[in-house]
PDB file of C-alpha atoms in Angstrom:
ATOM      1  CA  MET A 857       0.000   0.000   0.000  1.00 58.00           C
ATOM      2  CA  ILE A 858       1.318   3.481  -0.835  1.00 70.00           C
ATOM      3  CA  ASP A 859       1.470   6.302   1.733  1.00 73.00           C
ATOM      4  CA  GLN A 860      -1.407   8.753   2.179  1.00 79.00           C
ATOM      5  CA  THR A 861       0.315  11.703   0.468  1.00 81.00           C
ATOM      6  CA  ALA A 862       1.078   9.665  -2.638  1.00 79.00           C
ATOM      7  CA  LEU A 863      -2.458   8.288  -2.606  1.00 85.00           C
ATOM      8  CA  PHE A 864      -3.910  11.820  -2.421  1.00 87.00           C
ATOM      9  CA  ILE A 865      -1.769  12.947  -5.367  1.00 85.00           C
ATOM     10  CA  LEU A 866      -2.790   9.825  -7.293  1.00 88.00           C
ATOM     11  CA  GLY A 867      -6.450  10.597  -6.543  1.00 89.00           C
ATOM     12  CA  LEU A 868      -5.990  14.156  -7.816  1.00 88.00           C
ATOM     13  CA  PHE A 869      -4.530  12.892 -11.091  1.00 84.00           C
ATOM     14  CA  ALA A 870      -7.370  10.357 -11.337  1.00 90.00           C
ATOM     15  CA  PHE A 871      -9.924  13.169 -10.914  1.00 91.00           C
ATOM     16  CA  CYS A 872      -8.239  15.141 -13.717  1.00 85.00           C
ATOM     17  CA  GLY A 873      -8.061  12.016 -15.854  1.00 85.00           C
ATOM     18  CA  GLY A 874     -11.773  11.358 -15.355  1.00 88.00           C
ATOM     19  CA  LEU A 875     -12.648  14.957 -16.247  1.00 87.00           C
ATOM     20  CA  ILE A 876     -10.583  14.843 -19.453  1.00 82.00           C
ATOM     21  CA  ASP A 877     -11.905  11.392 -20.409  1.00 82.00           C
ATOM     22  CA  ALA A 878     -15.534  12.422 -19.943  1.00 82.00           C
ATOM     23  CA  ALA A 879     -15.145  15.501 -22.142  1.00 79.00           C
ATOM     24  CA  VAL A 880     -12.723  14.466 -24.895  1.00 75.00           C
ATOM     25  CA  GLY A 881     -11.004  11.177 -23.991  1.00 75.00           C
ATOM     26  CA  GLY A 882      -7.271  10.702 -23.428  1.00 73.00           C
ATOM     27  CA  GLY A 883      -7.337  10.912 -19.639  1.00 77.00           C
ATOM     28  CA  GLY A 884      -5.212   7.781 -19.438  1.00 76.00           C
ATOM     29  CA  LEU A 885      -2.165   9.776 -20.504  1.00 72.00           C
ATOM     30  CA  VAL A 886      -2.601  11.760 -17.276  1.00 76.00           C
ATOM     31  CA  GLN A 887      -3.565   8.856 -15.027  1.00 83.00           C
ATOM     32  CA  ILE A 888      -1.162   6.108 -16.160  1.00 80.00           C
ATOM     33  CA  PRO A 889       2.059   8.093 -15.522  1.00 76.00           C
ATOM     34  CA  ALA A 890       0.733   8.845 -12.023  1.00 81.00           C
ATOM     35  CA  LEU A 891       0.081   5.129 -11.442  1.00 85.00           C
ATOM     36  CA  LEU A 892       3.533   4.206 -12.787  1.00 78.00           C
ATOM     37  CA  HIS A 893       5.108   6.700 -10.384  1.00 77.00           C
ATOM     38  CA  ALA A 894       3.022   5.524  -7.408  1.00 82.00           C
ATOM     39  CA  LEU A 895       3.495   1.780  -8.102  1.00 83.00           C
ATOM     40  CA  PRO A 896       7.130   1.371  -9.166  1.00 79.00           C
ATOM     41  CA  GLN A 897       7.345  -2.124  -7.658  1.00 82.00           C
ATOM     42  CA  HIS A 898       4.575  -3.524  -9.869  1.00 82.00           C
ATOM     43  CA  ASN A 899       4.835  -4.680 -13.486  1.00 79.00           C
ATOM     44  CA  ILE A 900       3.261  -2.823 -16.404  1.00 77.00           C
ATOM     45  CA  ALA A 901       0.355  -5.271 -16.750  1.00 80.00           C
ATOM     46  CA  THR A 902      -0.703  -4.614 -13.134  1.00 86.00           C
ATOM     47  CA  VAL A 903      -0.534  -0.848 -13.662  1.00 85.00           C
ATOM     48  CA  PHE A 904      -2.627  -1.157 -16.831  1.00 84.00           C
ATOM     49  CA  GLY A 905      -5.122  -3.505 -15.144  1.00 88.00           C
ATOM     50  CA  THR A 906      -5.582  -1.170 -12.173  1.00 91.00           C
ATOM     51  CA  ASN A 907      -5.984   1.782 -14.547  1.00 89.00           C
ATOM     52  CA  LYS A 908      -8.612  -0.110 -16.576  1.00 90.00           C
ATOM     53  CA  LEU A 909     -10.713  -0.646 -13.431  1.00 93.00           C
ATOM     54  CA  ALA A 910     -10.662   3.091 -12.709  1.00 93.00           C
ATOM     55  CA  VAL A 911     -11.405   4.251 -16.253  1.00 91.00           C
ATOM     56  CA  TRP A 912     -14.161   1.654 -16.636  1.00 94.00           C
ATOM     57  CA  ALA A 913     -15.901   3.134 -13.587  1.00 94.00           C
ATOM     58  CA  GLY A 914     -15.431   6.728 -14.753  1.00 93.00           C
ATOM     59  CA  THR A 915     -16.526   6.045 -18.332  1.00 92.00           C
ATOM     60  CA  THR A 916     -19.613   4.108 -17.239  1.00 94.00           C
ATOM     61  CA  ALA A 917     -20.594   6.945 -14.894  1.00 93.00           C
ATOM     62  CA  SER A 918     -20.166   9.560 -17.644  1.00 91.00           C
ATOM     63  CA  PHE A 919     -22.234   7.476 -20.083  1.00 91.00           C
ATOM     64  CA  PHE A 920     -25.175   7.423 -17.666  1.00 91.00           C
ATOM     65  CA  ARG A 921     -24.871  11.196 -17.353  1.00 88.00           C
ATOM     66  CA  TYR A 922     -25.008  11.550 -21.143  1.00 89.00           C
ATOM     67  CA  VAL A 923     -27.673   8.931 -21.866  1.00 87.00           C
ATOM     68  CA  HIS A 924     -30.739  11.156 -21.408  1.00 84.00           C
ATOM     69  CA  LYS A 925     -29.191  14.150 -23.187  1.00 84.00           C
ATOM     70  CA  ILE A 926     -27.879  12.606 -26.441  1.00 86.00           C
ATOM     71  CA  ASN A 927     -29.612  10.769 -29.293  1.00 86.00           C
ATOM     72  CA  PHE A 928     -27.310   7.783 -29.772  1.00 89.00           C
ATOM     73  CA  VAL A 929     -27.067   6.009 -33.157  1.00 89.00           C
ATOM     74  CA  TRP A 930     -27.319   2.498 -31.699  1.00 92.00           C
ATOM     75  CA  LYS A 931     -27.369   0.805 -35.120  1.00 91.00           C
ATOM     76  CA  LEU A 932     -23.792   2.037 -35.642  1.00 93.00           C
ATOM     77  CA  LEU A 933     -22.542   2.009 -32.063  1.00 94.00           C
ATOM     78  CA  ILE A 934     -23.429  -1.582 -31.113  1.00 95.00           C
ATOM     79  CA  PRO A 935     -21.437  -3.324 -33.904  1.00 95.00           C
ATOM     80  CA  THR A 936     -18.582  -0.852 -33.394  1.00 96.00           C
ATOM     81  CA  MET A 937     -18.513  -1.629 -29.678  1.00 95.00           C
ATOM     82  CA  LEU A 938     -18.665  -5.416 -30.256  1.00 96.00           C
ATOM     83  CA  ALA A 939     -15.708  -5.262 -32.668  1.00 96.00           C
ATOM     84  CA  ALA A 940     -13.774  -3.135 -30.178  1.00 94.00           C
ATOM     85  CA  PHE A 941     -14.684  -5.529 -27.339  1.00 95.00           C
ATOM     86  CA  ILE A 942     -13.326  -8.590 -29.175  1.00 94.00           C
ATOM     87  CA  CYS A 943     -10.156  -6.889 -30.378  1.00 93.00           C
ATOM     88  CA  ALA A 944      -9.455  -5.292 -26.981  1.00 89.00           C
ATOM     89  CA  PHE A 945      -9.345  -8.754 -25.394  1.00 88.00           C
ATOM     90  CA  ALA A 946      -6.923  -9.903 -28.099  1.00 88.00           C
ATOM     91  CA  GLY A 947      -4.843  -6.792 -27.472  1.00 84.00           C
ATOM     92  CA  ALA A 948      -4.730  -7.374 -23.704  1.00 79.00           C
ATOM     93  CA  MET A 949      -3.515 -10.938 -24.304  1.00 80.00           C
ATOM     94  CA  THR A 950      -0.595  -9.627 -26.370  1.00 77.00           C
ATOM     95  CA  THR A 951       0.399  -6.830 -23.954  1.00 67.00           C
ATOM     96  CA  ALA A 952       3.746  -8.449 -23.171  1.00 60.00           C
ATOM     97  CA  HIS A 953       4.608  -9.145 -26.821  1.00 69.00           C
ATOM     98  CA  VAL A 954       3.803  -5.925 -28.692  1.00 65.00           C
ATOM     99  CA  PRO A 955       6.776  -3.507 -29.006  1.00 66.00           C
ATOM    100  CA  LYS A 956       5.632  -0.503 -26.970  1.00 60.00           C
ATOM    101  CA  GLN A 957       8.302   1.799 -28.413  1.00 69.00           C
ATOM    102  CA  LEU A 958       7.113   1.233 -31.976  1.00 69.00           C
ATOM    103  CA  MET A 959       3.491   1.790 -30.950  1.00 65.00           C
ATOM    104  CA  SER A 960       4.464   5.000 -29.170  1.00 67.00           C
ATOM    105  CA  TYR A 961       6.006   6.404 -32.369  1.00 77.00           C
ATOM    106  CA  VAL A 962       2.904   5.483 -34.397  1.00 74.00           C
ATOM    107  CA  VAL A 963       0.568   7.082 -31.840  1.00 71.00           C
ATOM    108  CA  PHE A 964       2.784  10.180 -31.695  1.00 77.00           C
ATOM    109  CA  CYS A 965       2.506  10.667 -35.483  1.00 81.00           C
ATOM    110  CA  LEU A 966      -1.258  10.082 -35.455  1.00 77.00           C
ATOM    111  CA  LEU A 967      -1.743  12.667 -32.684  1.00 76.00           C
ATOM    112  CA  ILE A 968       0.138  15.280 -34.739  1.00 83.00           C
ATOM    113  CA  LEU A 969      -1.976  14.572 -37.835  1.00 80.00           C
ATOM    114  CA  MET A 970      -5.210  14.741 -35.803  1.00 74.00           C
ATOM    115  CA  ALA A 971      -4.193  18.049 -34.226  1.00 78.00           C
ATOM    116  CA  ILE A 972      -3.250  19.670 -37.563  1.00 81.00           C
ATOM    117  CA  TYR A 973      -6.421  18.479 -39.279  1.00 75.00           C
ATOM    118  CA  THR A 974      -8.724  19.562 -36.428  1.00 72.00           C
ATOM    119  CA  PHE A 975      -7.058  22.988 -36.200  1.00 78.00           C
ATOM    120  CA  LEU A 976      -7.267  23.660 -39.954  1.00 77.00           C
ATOM    121  CA  LYS A 977     -10.873  22.448 -40.300  1.00 70.00           C
ATOM    122  CA  LYS A 978     -12.545  25.217 -38.318  1.00 67.00           C
ATOM    123  CA  ASP A 979     -16.048  23.840 -38.860  1.00 65.00           C
ATOM    124  CA  LEU A 980     -15.134  20.217 -38.057  1.00 58.00           C
ATOM    125  CA  GLY A 981     -17.603  18.856 -35.519  1.00 50.00           C
ATOM    126  CA  ALA A 982     -19.336  22.203 -35.043  1.00 55.00           C
ATOM    127  CA  ARG A 983     -22.644  20.661 -36.087  1.00 64.00           C
ATOM    128  CA  SER A 984     -23.816  17.201 -36.989  1.00 62.00           C
ATOM    129  CA  SER A 985     -23.741  16.288 -40.691  1.00 62.00           C
ATOM    130  CA  TYR A 986     -24.597  12.649 -40.030  1.00 63.00           C
ATOM    131  CA  VAL A 987     -27.169  11.468 -42.579  1.00 58.00           C
ATOM    132  CA  LYS A 988     -27.614   7.694 -42.550  1.00 71.00           C
ATOM    133  CA  CYS A 989     -26.315   4.416 -41.216  1.00 79.00           C
ATOM    134  CA  GLY A 990     -25.996   1.875 -44.021  1.00 84.00           C
ATOM    135  CA  HIS A 991     -23.810  -1.180 -44.579  1.00 88.00           C
ATOM    136  CA  LYS A 992     -20.818   0.991 -45.499  1.00 89.00           C
ATOM    137  CA  GLU A 993     -20.983   2.992 -42.259  1.00 89.00           C
ATOM    138  CA  ILE A 994     -21.444  -0.133 -40.132  1.00 93.00           C
ATOM    139  CA  SER A 995     -18.485  -1.828 -41.882  1.00 94.00           C
ATOM    140  CA  LEU A 996     -16.302   1.224 -41.238  1.00 93.00           C
ATOM    141  CA  GLY A 997     -17.419   1.244 -37.605  1.00 94.00           C
ATOM    142  CA  ILE A 998     -16.478  -2.420 -37.195  1.00 95.00           C
ATOM    143  CA  PHE A 999     -13.103  -1.886 -38.902  1.00 96.00           C
ATOM    144  CA  PHE A1000     -12.050   1.203 -36.951  1.00 94.00           C
ATOM    145  CA  GLY A1001     -13.650  -0.076 -33.751  1.00 94.00           C
ATOM    146  CA  GLY A1002     -11.539  -3.220 -34.036  1.00 94.00           C
ATOM    147  CA  LEU A1003      -8.324  -1.263 -34.631  1.00 93.00           C
ATOM    148  CA  ILE A1004      -8.897   1.136 -31.735  1.00 92.00           C
ATOM    149  CA  GLY A1005     -10.087  -1.724 -29.525  1.00 92.00           C
ATOM    150  CA  PHE A1006      -6.871  -3.675 -30.143  1.00 90.00           C
ATOM    151  CA  TYR A1007      -4.798  -0.580 -29.389  1.00 86.00           C
ATOM    152  CA  ASP A1008      -6.808   0.002 -26.204  1.00 84.00           C
ATOM    153  CA  GLY A1009      -6.179  -3.559 -25.031  1.00 81.00           C
ATOM    154  CA  VAL A1010      -2.442  -3.362 -25.700  1.00 78.00           C
ATOM    155  CA  PHE A1011      -1.659   0.200 -24.615  1.00 72.00           C
ATOM    156  CA  GLY A1012      -4.805   2.259 -24.063  1.00 70.00           C
ATOM    157  CA  PRO A1013      -4.077   5.950 -23.407  1.00 69.00           C
ATOM    158  CA  GLY A1014      -5.663   8.184 -26.041  1.00 73.00           C
ATOM    159  CA  SER A1015      -8.156   5.610 -27.343  1.00 81.00           C
ATOM    160  CA  GLY A1016     -11.070   7.876 -26.381  1.00 81.00           C
ATOM    161  CA  SER A1017      -9.540  10.724 -28.385  1.00 80.00           C
ATOM    162  CA  PHE A1018      -9.104   8.471 -31.418  1.00 84.00           C
ATOM    163  CA  LEU A1019     -12.751   7.392 -31.119  1.00 89.00           C
ATOM    164  CA  LEU A1020     -13.935  10.990 -30.819  1.00 86.00           C
ATOM    165  CA  PHE A1021     -12.004  11.938 -33.965  1.00 85.00           C
ATOM    166  CA  LEU A1022     -13.402   8.863 -35.749  1.00 88.00           C
ATOM    167  CA  PHE A1023     -17.018   9.794 -35.026  1.00 90.00           C
ATOM    168  CA  VAL A1024     -16.475  13.422 -36.053  1.00 87.00           C
ATOM    169  CA  LYS A1025     -14.385  12.900 -39.209  1.00 84.00           C
ATOM    170  CA  VAL A1026     -15.741   9.609 -40.592  1.00 87.00           C
ATOM    171  CA  PHE A1027     -19.377   9.718 -39.468  1.00 88.00           C
ATOM    172  CA  GLY A1028     -20.022  13.468 -39.319  1.00 85.00           C
ATOM    173  CA  PHE A1029     -21.057  13.692 -35.648  1.00 88.00           C
ATOM    174  CA  ASP A1030     -20.715  16.972 -33.813  1.00 84.00           C
ATOM    175  CA  PHE A1031     -18.126  16.969 -31.022  1.00 83.00           C
ATOM    176  CA  LEU A1032     -20.675  16.600 -28.212  1.00 86.00           C
ATOM    177  CA  ASN A1033     -22.396  13.563 -29.752  1.00 88.00           C
ATOM    178  CA  ALA A1034     -19.018  12.077 -30.724  1.00 88.00           C
ATOM    179  CA  SER A1035     -17.700  12.440 -27.184  1.00 86.00           C
ATOM    180  CA  ALA A1036     -20.767  10.732 -25.727  1.00 89.00           C
ATOM    181  CA  SER A1037     -20.719   7.967 -28.371  1.00 91.00           C
ATOM    182  CA  ALA A1038     -17.050   7.229 -27.722  1.00 91.00           C
ATOM    183  CA  LYS A1039     -17.979   6.337 -24.135  1.00 92.00           C
ATOM    184  CA  ILE A1040     -20.104   3.403 -25.318  1.00 93.00           C
ATOM    185  CA  VAL A1041     -17.237   1.899 -27.334  1.00 93.00           C
ATOM    186  CA  ASN A1042     -14.778   2.533 -24.512  1.00 91.00           C
ATOM    187  CA  ILE A1043     -17.028   0.735 -22.019  1.00 93.00           C
ATOM    188  CA  GLY A1044     -16.751  -2.274 -24.322  1.00 92.00           C
ATOM    189  CA  THR A1045     -12.953  -2.083 -24.620  1.00 90.00           C
ATOM    190  CA  PHE A1046     -12.405  -1.509 -20.894  1.00 90.00           C
ATOM    191  CA  SER A1047     -14.762  -4.365 -19.974  1.00 93.00           C
ATOM    192  CA  SER A1048     -12.998  -6.684 -22.397  1.00 90.00           C
ATOM    193  CA  ALA A1049      -9.529  -5.826 -21.084  1.00 86.00           C
ATOM    194  CA  LEU A1050     -10.713  -6.375 -17.495  1.00 91.00           C
ATOM    195  CA  LEU A1051     -11.906  -9.865 -18.455  1.00 91.00           C
ATOM    196  CA  PHE A1052      -8.219 -10.579 -19.056  1.00 87.00           C
ATOM    197  CA  PHE A1053      -6.599  -8.500 -16.290  1.00 88.00           C
ATOM    198  CA  ILE A1054      -8.857  -9.581 -13.384  1.00 92.00           C
ATOM    199  CA  PRO A1055      -8.534 -13.404 -13.724  1.00 93.00           C
ATOM    200  CA  THR A1056      -4.765 -13.064 -14.226  1.00 89.00           C
ATOM    201  CA  GLY A1057      -4.427 -11.061 -10.985  1.00 91.00           C
ATOM    202  CA  HIS A1058      -3.348  -7.782 -12.580  1.00 89.00           C
ATOM    203  CA  VAL A1059      -5.707  -5.497 -10.630  1.00 92.00           C
ATOM    204  CA  LEU A1060      -4.796  -3.911  -7.276  1.00 93.00           C
ATOM    205  CA  TRP A1061      -8.298  -3.670  -5.852  1.00 94.00           C
ATOM    206  CA  GLN A1062      -7.720  -1.420  -2.841  1.00 91.00           C
ATOM    207  CA  ILE A1063      -5.837   1.229  -4.795  1.00 91.00           C
ATOM    208  CA  GLY A1064      -7.941   0.675  -7.917  1.00 91.00           C
ATOM    209  CA  LEU A1065     -11.235   1.358  -6.147  1.00 94.00           C
ATOM    210  CA  ILE A1066      -9.932   4.597  -4.614  1.00 93.00           C
ATOM    211  CA  VAL A1067      -8.626   5.754  -7.996  1.00 93.00           C
ATOM    212  CA  ALA A1068     -11.938   4.665  -9.591  1.00 94.00           C
ATOM    213  CA  LEU A1069     -13.934   6.832  -7.162  1.00 96.00           C
ATOM    214  CA  CYS A1070     -11.808   9.887  -7.986  1.00 95.00           C
ATOM    215  CA  ASN A1071     -12.129   9.102 -11.691  1.00 94.00           C
ATOM    216  CA  VAL A1072     -15.951   8.963 -11.371  1.00 95.00           C
ATOM    217  CA  LEU A1073     -16.033  12.333  -9.596  1.00 95.00           C
ATOM    218  CA  GLY A1074     -13.873  13.815 -12.347  1.00 90.00           C
ATOM    219  CA  SER A1075     -16.141  12.333 -15.020  1.00 92.00           C
ATOM    220  CA  PHE A1076     -19.170  14.103 -13.487  1.00 93.00           C
ATOM    221  CA  ALA A1077     -17.308  17.412 -13.795  1.00 90.00           C
ATOM    222  CA  GLY A1078     -16.280  16.624 -17.395  1.00 87.00           C
ATOM    223  CA  VAL A1079     -19.824  15.767 -18.500  1.00 89.00           C
ATOM    224  CA  PHE A1080     -21.175  18.922 -16.832  1.00 89.00           C
ATOM    225  CA  LEU A1081     -18.687  21.088 -18.770  1.00 85.00           C
ATOM    226  CA  ALA A1082     -19.353  19.271 -22.059  1.00 84.00           C
ATOM    227  CA  LEU A1083     -23.138  19.575 -21.801  1.00 87.00           C
ATOM    228  CA  ARG A1084     -23.006  23.170 -20.595  1.00 86.00           C
ATOM    229  CA  TYR A1085     -20.607  24.558 -23.207  1.00 83.00           C
ATOM    230  CA  GLY A1086     -21.250  22.223 -26.159  1.00 78.00           C
ATOM    231  CA  SER A1087     -19.286  21.188 -29.229  1.00 71.00           C
ATOM    232  CA  GLN A1088     -17.061  24.275 -29.626  1.00 76.00           C
ATOM    233  CA  PHE A1089     -15.821  23.902 -26.044  1.00 77.00           C
ATOM    234  CA  ILE A1090     -15.060  20.210 -26.673  1.00 76.00           C
ATOM    235  CA  ARG A1091     -13.261  21.071 -29.933  1.00 76.00           C
ATOM    236  CA  TRP A1092     -10.890  23.497 -28.200  1.00 79.00           C
ATOM    237  CA  PHE A1093     -10.479  21.210 -25.193  1.00 78.00           C
ATOM    238  CA  PHE A1094      -9.664  18.403 -27.642  1.00 74.00           C
ATOM    239  CA  LEU A1095      -7.026  20.541 -29.410  1.00 79.00           C
ATOM    240  CA  ILE A1096      -5.420  21.570 -26.104  1.00 82.00           C
ATOM    241  CA  LEU A1097      -5.322  17.940 -25.030  1.00 75.00           C
ATOM    242  CA  LEU A1098      -3.714  16.856 -28.312  1.00 75.00           C
ATOM    243  CA  VAL A1099      -1.002  19.522 -27.976  1.00 82.00           C
ATOM    244  CA  PHE A1100      -0.353  18.388 -24.391  1.00 77.00           C
ATOM    245  CA  LEU A1101      -0.150  14.730 -25.433  1.00 73.00           C
ATOM    246  CA  ILE A1102       2.161  15.538 -28.366  1.00 79.00           C
ATOM    247  CA  LEU A1103       4.528  17.526 -26.144  1.00 83.00           C
ATOM    248  CA  ARG A1104       4.501  14.904 -23.424  1.00 75.00           C
ATOM    249  CA  MET A1105       5.091  11.981 -25.779  1.00 72.00           C
ATOM    250  CA  GLY A1106       7.687  13.995 -27.699  1.00 80.00           C
ATOM    251  CA  PHE A1107       9.755  14.593 -24.548  1.00 81.00           C
ATOM    252  CA  SER A1108       9.582  10.919 -23.576  1.00 74.00           C
ATOM    253  CA  LEU A1109      10.447   9.660 -27.083  1.00 74.00           C
ATOM    254  CA  PHE A1110      13.135  12.129 -28.114  1.00 72.00           C
TER     255      PHE A1110
END
């Protein structure tokens, strides 16, 4: 067990992570470094498993805050979530075998491209241009859901941001609806990863539950801000987050 000061700091980071996740995704890149610092004696799988418990709780709480405010496109979201669920379990099983350094470089490049595109496209996600949900859209949802799900199972941080960008760019959602929809897919990926991490003993329950509570409280604050200030607020919050993630990953990689 870690000391009370370290636990308080960890809880503060978990609150911030929950707030960011609820609004735009990507809170794991705040929360996981804090867990790594607080739990140096534990392996990476245990840190990831404990983090998944916390983000599952926070994401589920934020979804229930969104559910009565957003018109979800269930015909698209359910197959996307199922594909992500299956691939996240496969990703969690390969955690020890996937080269993290290579994945970090790929994610770093993708974050830069997302940031540039979102900044240049001033009207991106300002309003919904979603028209229909046919076989093509469902197939794209399954494909991208599977890719992001696998990444979430292996590594995780930033998956919510990738999902948000997917729903805005590919399916024409506004930022608010995209943020809420990403929660449904993330619940699937987090649940799937936990089905691997819990039976294999990679969850520290006492610490995980405390971090989960702080993450839930942060998610309530994030949903409140998203619903109050709408898509333009989420767009700028998303851009700020991407810049932060790029700088942070850049320092660690180079």
